[in-house]
CSV table of C-alpha atoms in Angstrom, one decimal:
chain,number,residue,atom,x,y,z
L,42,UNK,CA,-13.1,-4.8,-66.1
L,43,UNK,CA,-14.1,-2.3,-64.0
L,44,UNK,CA,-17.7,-3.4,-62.0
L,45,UNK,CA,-20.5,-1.2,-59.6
L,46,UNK,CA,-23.4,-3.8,-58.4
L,47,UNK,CA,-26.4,-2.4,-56.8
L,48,UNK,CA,-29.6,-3.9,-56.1
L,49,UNK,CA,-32.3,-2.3,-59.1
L,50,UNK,CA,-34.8,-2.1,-57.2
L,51,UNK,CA,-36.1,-1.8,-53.7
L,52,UNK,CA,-39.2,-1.1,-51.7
L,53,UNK,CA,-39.5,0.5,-47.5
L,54,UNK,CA,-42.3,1.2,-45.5
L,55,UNK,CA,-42.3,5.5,-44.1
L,56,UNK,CA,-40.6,5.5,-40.9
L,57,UNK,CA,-38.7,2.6,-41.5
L,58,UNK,CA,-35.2,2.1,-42.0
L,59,UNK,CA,-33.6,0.9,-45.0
L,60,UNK,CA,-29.8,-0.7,-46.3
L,61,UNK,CA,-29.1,0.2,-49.9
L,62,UNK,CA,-26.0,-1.9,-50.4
L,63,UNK,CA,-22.6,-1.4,-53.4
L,64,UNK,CA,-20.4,-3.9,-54.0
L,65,UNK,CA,-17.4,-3.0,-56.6
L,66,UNK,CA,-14.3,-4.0,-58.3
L,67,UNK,CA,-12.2,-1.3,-60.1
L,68,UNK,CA,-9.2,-0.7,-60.8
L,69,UNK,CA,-7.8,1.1,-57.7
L,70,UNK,CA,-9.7,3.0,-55.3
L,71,UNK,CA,-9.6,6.7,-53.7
L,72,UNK,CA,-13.1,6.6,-52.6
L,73,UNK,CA,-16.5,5.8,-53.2
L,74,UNK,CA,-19.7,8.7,-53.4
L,75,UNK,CA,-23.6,8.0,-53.2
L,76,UNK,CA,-25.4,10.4,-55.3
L,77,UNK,CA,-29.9,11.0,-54.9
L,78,UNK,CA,-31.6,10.9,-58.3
L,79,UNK,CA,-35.5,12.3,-58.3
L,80,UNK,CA,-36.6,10.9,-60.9
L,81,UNK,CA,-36.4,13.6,-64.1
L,82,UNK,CA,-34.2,15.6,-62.2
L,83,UNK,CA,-30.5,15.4,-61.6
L,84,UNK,CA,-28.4,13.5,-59.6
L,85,UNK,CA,-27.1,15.5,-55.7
L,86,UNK,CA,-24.5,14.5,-53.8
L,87,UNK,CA,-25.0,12.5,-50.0
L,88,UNK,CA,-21.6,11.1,-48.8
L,89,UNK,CA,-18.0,10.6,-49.5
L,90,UNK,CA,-16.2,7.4,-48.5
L,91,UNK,CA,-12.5,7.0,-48.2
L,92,UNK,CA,-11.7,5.4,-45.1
L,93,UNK,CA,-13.0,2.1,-43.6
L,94,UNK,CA,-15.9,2.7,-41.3
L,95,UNK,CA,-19.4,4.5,-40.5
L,96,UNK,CA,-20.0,8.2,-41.2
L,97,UNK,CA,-23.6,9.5,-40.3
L,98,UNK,CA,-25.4,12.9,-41.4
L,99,UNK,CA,-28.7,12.8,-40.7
L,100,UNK,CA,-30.7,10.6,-41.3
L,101,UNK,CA,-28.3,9.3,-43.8
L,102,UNK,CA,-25.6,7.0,-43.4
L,103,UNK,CA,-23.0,5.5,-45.4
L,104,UNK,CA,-20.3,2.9,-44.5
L,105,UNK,CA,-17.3,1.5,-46.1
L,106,UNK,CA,-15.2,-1.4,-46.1
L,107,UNK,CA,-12.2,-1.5,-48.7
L,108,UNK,CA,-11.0,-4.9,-47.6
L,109,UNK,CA,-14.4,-6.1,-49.2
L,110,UNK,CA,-15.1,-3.6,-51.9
L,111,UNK,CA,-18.0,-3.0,-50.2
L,112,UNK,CA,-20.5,0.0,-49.2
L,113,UNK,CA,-24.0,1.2,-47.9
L,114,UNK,CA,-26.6,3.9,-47.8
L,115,UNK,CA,-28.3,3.6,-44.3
L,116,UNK,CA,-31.7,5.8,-44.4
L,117,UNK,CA,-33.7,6.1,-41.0
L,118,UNK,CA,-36.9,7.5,-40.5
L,119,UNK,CA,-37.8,7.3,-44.4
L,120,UNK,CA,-39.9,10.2,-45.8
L,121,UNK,CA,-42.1,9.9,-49.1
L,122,UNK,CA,-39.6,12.6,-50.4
L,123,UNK,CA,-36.7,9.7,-50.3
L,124,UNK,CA,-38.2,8.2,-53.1
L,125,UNK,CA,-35.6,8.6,-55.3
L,126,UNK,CA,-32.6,6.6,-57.5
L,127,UNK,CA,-29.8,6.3,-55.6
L,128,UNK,CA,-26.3,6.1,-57.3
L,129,UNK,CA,-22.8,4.2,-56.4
L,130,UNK,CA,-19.8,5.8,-57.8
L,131,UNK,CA,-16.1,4.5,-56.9
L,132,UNK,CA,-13.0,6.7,-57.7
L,133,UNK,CA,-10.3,4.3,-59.7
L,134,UNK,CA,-7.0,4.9,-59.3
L,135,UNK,CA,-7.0,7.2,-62.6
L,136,UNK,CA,-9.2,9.6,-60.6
L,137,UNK,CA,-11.7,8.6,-62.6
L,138,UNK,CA,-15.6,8.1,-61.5
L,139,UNK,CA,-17.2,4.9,-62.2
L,140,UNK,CA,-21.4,4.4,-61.8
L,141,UNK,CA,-23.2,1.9,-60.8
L,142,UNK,CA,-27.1,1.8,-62.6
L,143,UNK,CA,-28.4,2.8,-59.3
L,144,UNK,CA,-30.8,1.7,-56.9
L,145,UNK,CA,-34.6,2.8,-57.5
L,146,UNK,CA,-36.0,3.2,-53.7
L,147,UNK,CA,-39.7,3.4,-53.5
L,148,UNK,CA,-41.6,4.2,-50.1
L,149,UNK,CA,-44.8,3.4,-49.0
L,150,UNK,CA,-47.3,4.7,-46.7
H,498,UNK,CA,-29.8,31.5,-58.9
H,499,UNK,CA,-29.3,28.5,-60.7
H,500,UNK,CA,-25.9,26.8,-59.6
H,501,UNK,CA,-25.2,24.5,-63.3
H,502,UNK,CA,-27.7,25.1,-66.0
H,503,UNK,CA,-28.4,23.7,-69.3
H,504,UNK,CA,-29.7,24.5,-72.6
H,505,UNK,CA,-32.2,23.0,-74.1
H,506,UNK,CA,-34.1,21.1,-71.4
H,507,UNK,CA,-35.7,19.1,-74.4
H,508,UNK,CA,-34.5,18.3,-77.5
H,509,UNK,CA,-36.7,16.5,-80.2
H,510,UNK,CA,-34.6,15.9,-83.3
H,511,UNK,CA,-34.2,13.9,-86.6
H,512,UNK,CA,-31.7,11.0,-87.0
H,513,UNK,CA,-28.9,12.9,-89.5
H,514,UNK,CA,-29.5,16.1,-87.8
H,515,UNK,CA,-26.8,18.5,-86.2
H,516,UNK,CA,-27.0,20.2,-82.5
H,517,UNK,CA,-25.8,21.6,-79.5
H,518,UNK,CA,-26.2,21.4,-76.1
H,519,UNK,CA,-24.8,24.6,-74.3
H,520,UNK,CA,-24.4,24.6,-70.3
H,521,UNK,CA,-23.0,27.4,-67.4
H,522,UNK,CA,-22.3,27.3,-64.3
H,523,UNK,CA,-21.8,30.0,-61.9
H,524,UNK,CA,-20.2,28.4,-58.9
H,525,UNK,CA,-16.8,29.5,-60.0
H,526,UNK,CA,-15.7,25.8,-61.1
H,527,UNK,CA,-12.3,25.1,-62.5
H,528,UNK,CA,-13.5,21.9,-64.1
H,529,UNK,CA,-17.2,20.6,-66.0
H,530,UNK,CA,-18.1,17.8,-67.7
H,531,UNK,CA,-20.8,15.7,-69.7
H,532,UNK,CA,-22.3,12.5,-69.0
H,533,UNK,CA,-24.7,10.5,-70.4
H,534,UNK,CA,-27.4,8.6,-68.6
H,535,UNK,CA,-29.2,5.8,-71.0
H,536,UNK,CA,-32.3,3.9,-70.4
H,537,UNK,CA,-30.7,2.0,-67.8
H,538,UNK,CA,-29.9,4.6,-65.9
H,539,UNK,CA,-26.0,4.6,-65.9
H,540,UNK,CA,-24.3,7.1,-66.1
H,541,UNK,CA,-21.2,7.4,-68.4
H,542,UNK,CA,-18.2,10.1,-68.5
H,543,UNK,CA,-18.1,11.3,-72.2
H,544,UNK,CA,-15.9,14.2,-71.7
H,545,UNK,CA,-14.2,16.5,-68.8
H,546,UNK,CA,-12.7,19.9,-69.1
H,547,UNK,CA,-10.6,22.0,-66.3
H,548,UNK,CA,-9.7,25.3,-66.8
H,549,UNK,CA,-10.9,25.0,-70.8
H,550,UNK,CA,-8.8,22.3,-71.4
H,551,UNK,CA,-9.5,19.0,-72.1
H,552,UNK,CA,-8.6,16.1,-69.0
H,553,UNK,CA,-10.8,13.5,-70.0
H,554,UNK,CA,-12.2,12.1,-73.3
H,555,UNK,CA,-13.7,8.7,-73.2
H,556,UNK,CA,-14.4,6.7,-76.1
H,557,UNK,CA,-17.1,8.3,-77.6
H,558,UNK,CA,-17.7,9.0,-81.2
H,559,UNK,CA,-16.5,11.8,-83.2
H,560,UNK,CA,-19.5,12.9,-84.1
H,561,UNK,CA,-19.7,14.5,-80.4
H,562,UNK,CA,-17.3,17.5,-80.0
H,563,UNK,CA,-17.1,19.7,-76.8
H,564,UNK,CA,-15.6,23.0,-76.8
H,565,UNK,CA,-15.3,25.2,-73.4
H,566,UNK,CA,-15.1,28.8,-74.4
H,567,UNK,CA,-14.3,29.3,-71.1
H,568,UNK,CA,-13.9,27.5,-68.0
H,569,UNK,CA,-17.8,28.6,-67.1
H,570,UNK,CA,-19.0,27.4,-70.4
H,571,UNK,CA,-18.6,23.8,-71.7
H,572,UNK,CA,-21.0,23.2,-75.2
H,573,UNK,CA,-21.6,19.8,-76.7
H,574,UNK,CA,-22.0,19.4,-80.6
H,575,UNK,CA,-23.3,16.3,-81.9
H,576,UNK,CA,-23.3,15.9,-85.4
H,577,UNK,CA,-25.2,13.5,-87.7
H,578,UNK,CA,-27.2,12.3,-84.6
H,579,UNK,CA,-28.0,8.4,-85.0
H,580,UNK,CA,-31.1,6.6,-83.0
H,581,UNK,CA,-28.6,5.1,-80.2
H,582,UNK,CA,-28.1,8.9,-78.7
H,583,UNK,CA,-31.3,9.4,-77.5
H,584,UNK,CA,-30.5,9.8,-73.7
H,585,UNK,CA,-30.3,12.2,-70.9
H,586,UNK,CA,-26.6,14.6,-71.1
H,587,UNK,CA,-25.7,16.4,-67.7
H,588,UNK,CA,-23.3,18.6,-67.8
H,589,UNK,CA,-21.6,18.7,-63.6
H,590,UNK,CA,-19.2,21.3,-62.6
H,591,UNK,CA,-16.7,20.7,-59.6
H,592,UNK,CA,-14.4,23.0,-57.7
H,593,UNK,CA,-11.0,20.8,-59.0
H,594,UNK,CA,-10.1,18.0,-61.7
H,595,UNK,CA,-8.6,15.4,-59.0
H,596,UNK,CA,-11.9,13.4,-58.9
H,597,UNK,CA,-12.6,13.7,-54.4
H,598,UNK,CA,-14.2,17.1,-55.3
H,599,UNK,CA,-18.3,16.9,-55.3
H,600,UNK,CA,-19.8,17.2,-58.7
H,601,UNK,CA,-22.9,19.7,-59.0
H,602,UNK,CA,-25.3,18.6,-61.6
H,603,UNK,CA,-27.3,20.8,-64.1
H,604,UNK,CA,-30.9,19.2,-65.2
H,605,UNK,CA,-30.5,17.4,-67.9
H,606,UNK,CA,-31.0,18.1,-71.6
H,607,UNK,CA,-33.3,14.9,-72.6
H,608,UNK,CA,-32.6,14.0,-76.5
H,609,UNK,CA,-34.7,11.9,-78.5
H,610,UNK,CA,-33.4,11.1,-81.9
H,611,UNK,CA,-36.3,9.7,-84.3
């Protein structure tokens, strides 16, 4: 079967830096997005992974490795505002999106 | 201007009961589709159109039938709505069907079924 694994839930201090980590197994790959859910609202896009390595926007950050089936969200300098749900999806080899539950990011003063 | 919006925001609703979900988008998108999001938050591919026609059609009851007027439009009808389909339905919109293309989300039509 086809599998996304995020952590549910996790908790950063403002300012600080954070790892939100995605682990998968799916039939094929041809890349790997993180989405931001506010909660209520709907999910935006961040980053799109194909190749192996780090690519940086921001103060966002995502990094793949498809020899391990794994990727992260890297988010410096957290702001209240980056409260938010933030979703794994992997492209299978049928083009086809798979989503993880997400992981709920909460920030504290 | 409102890039993918839906119709109705909220929709309170009797189990048996027939409706529709109608969404736009004006980004000029070949291809929309609908997902629903359950109470744990995943998010599931139910249906996916490009250019009106239908690329993708998981396994989801009968009881839920899309139709795409055109390729702005894309309209869910759910009939005989059971307890199990309260959830959140986006409909997204994305420039092509090949999957690499960023999906832009409308806000949700949130059904509860009682």
């Amino acid at each position: 079967g086809q599998n996304i694994d995020q952590p549910t839930e996790m908790t950063a201090t403002e300012g600080a830096i954070v790892q939100i980590n995605c682990t998968y197994q799916t039939s094929g790959f041809n890349g790997l997005f993180w989405y931001q859910q506010h909660a209520g609202e709907a999910p935006t896009f961040l980053s799109y992974n194909v190749l192996d390595g780090l690519e940086e926007k921001g103060r966002f950050s995502s990094f793949l490795s498809r020899s391990k089936g794994y990727s992260y969200l890297l988010l410096k300098e957290l702001q209240m505002k980056d409260s938010a749900s933030y979703l794994c999806a992997v492209l299978d080899s049928n083009y086809q999106l798979i989503w993880g539950a997400g992981t709920k990011l909460i920030i504290k003063p | 201007d409102t890039a993918v919006s839906q119709t109705p925001k909220y929709l309170v609703t009797q189990m048996g009961n027939d409706k529709s979900i109608k969404c736009e988008q004006n980004l000029g998108h070949d291809t929309m589709y609908w997902y629903k999001q359950d109470s744990k938050k995943f998010l599931k591919i139910m249906f996916s159109y490009n250019n009106k026609e239908l690329i993708i059609n998981e396994t989801v009851p009968n009881r839920f039938s899309p139709k795409s007027p055109d390729k702005a439009h894309l309209n869910l009808h759910i009939n005989s709505l059971e307890l199990g389909d309260s959830a959140v339905y986006f409909c997204a919109s994305s420039q092509g069907s090949s999957g690499v293309e960023t999906q832009y989300f409308g806000p949700g039509t949130r059904l509860l079924v009682l």
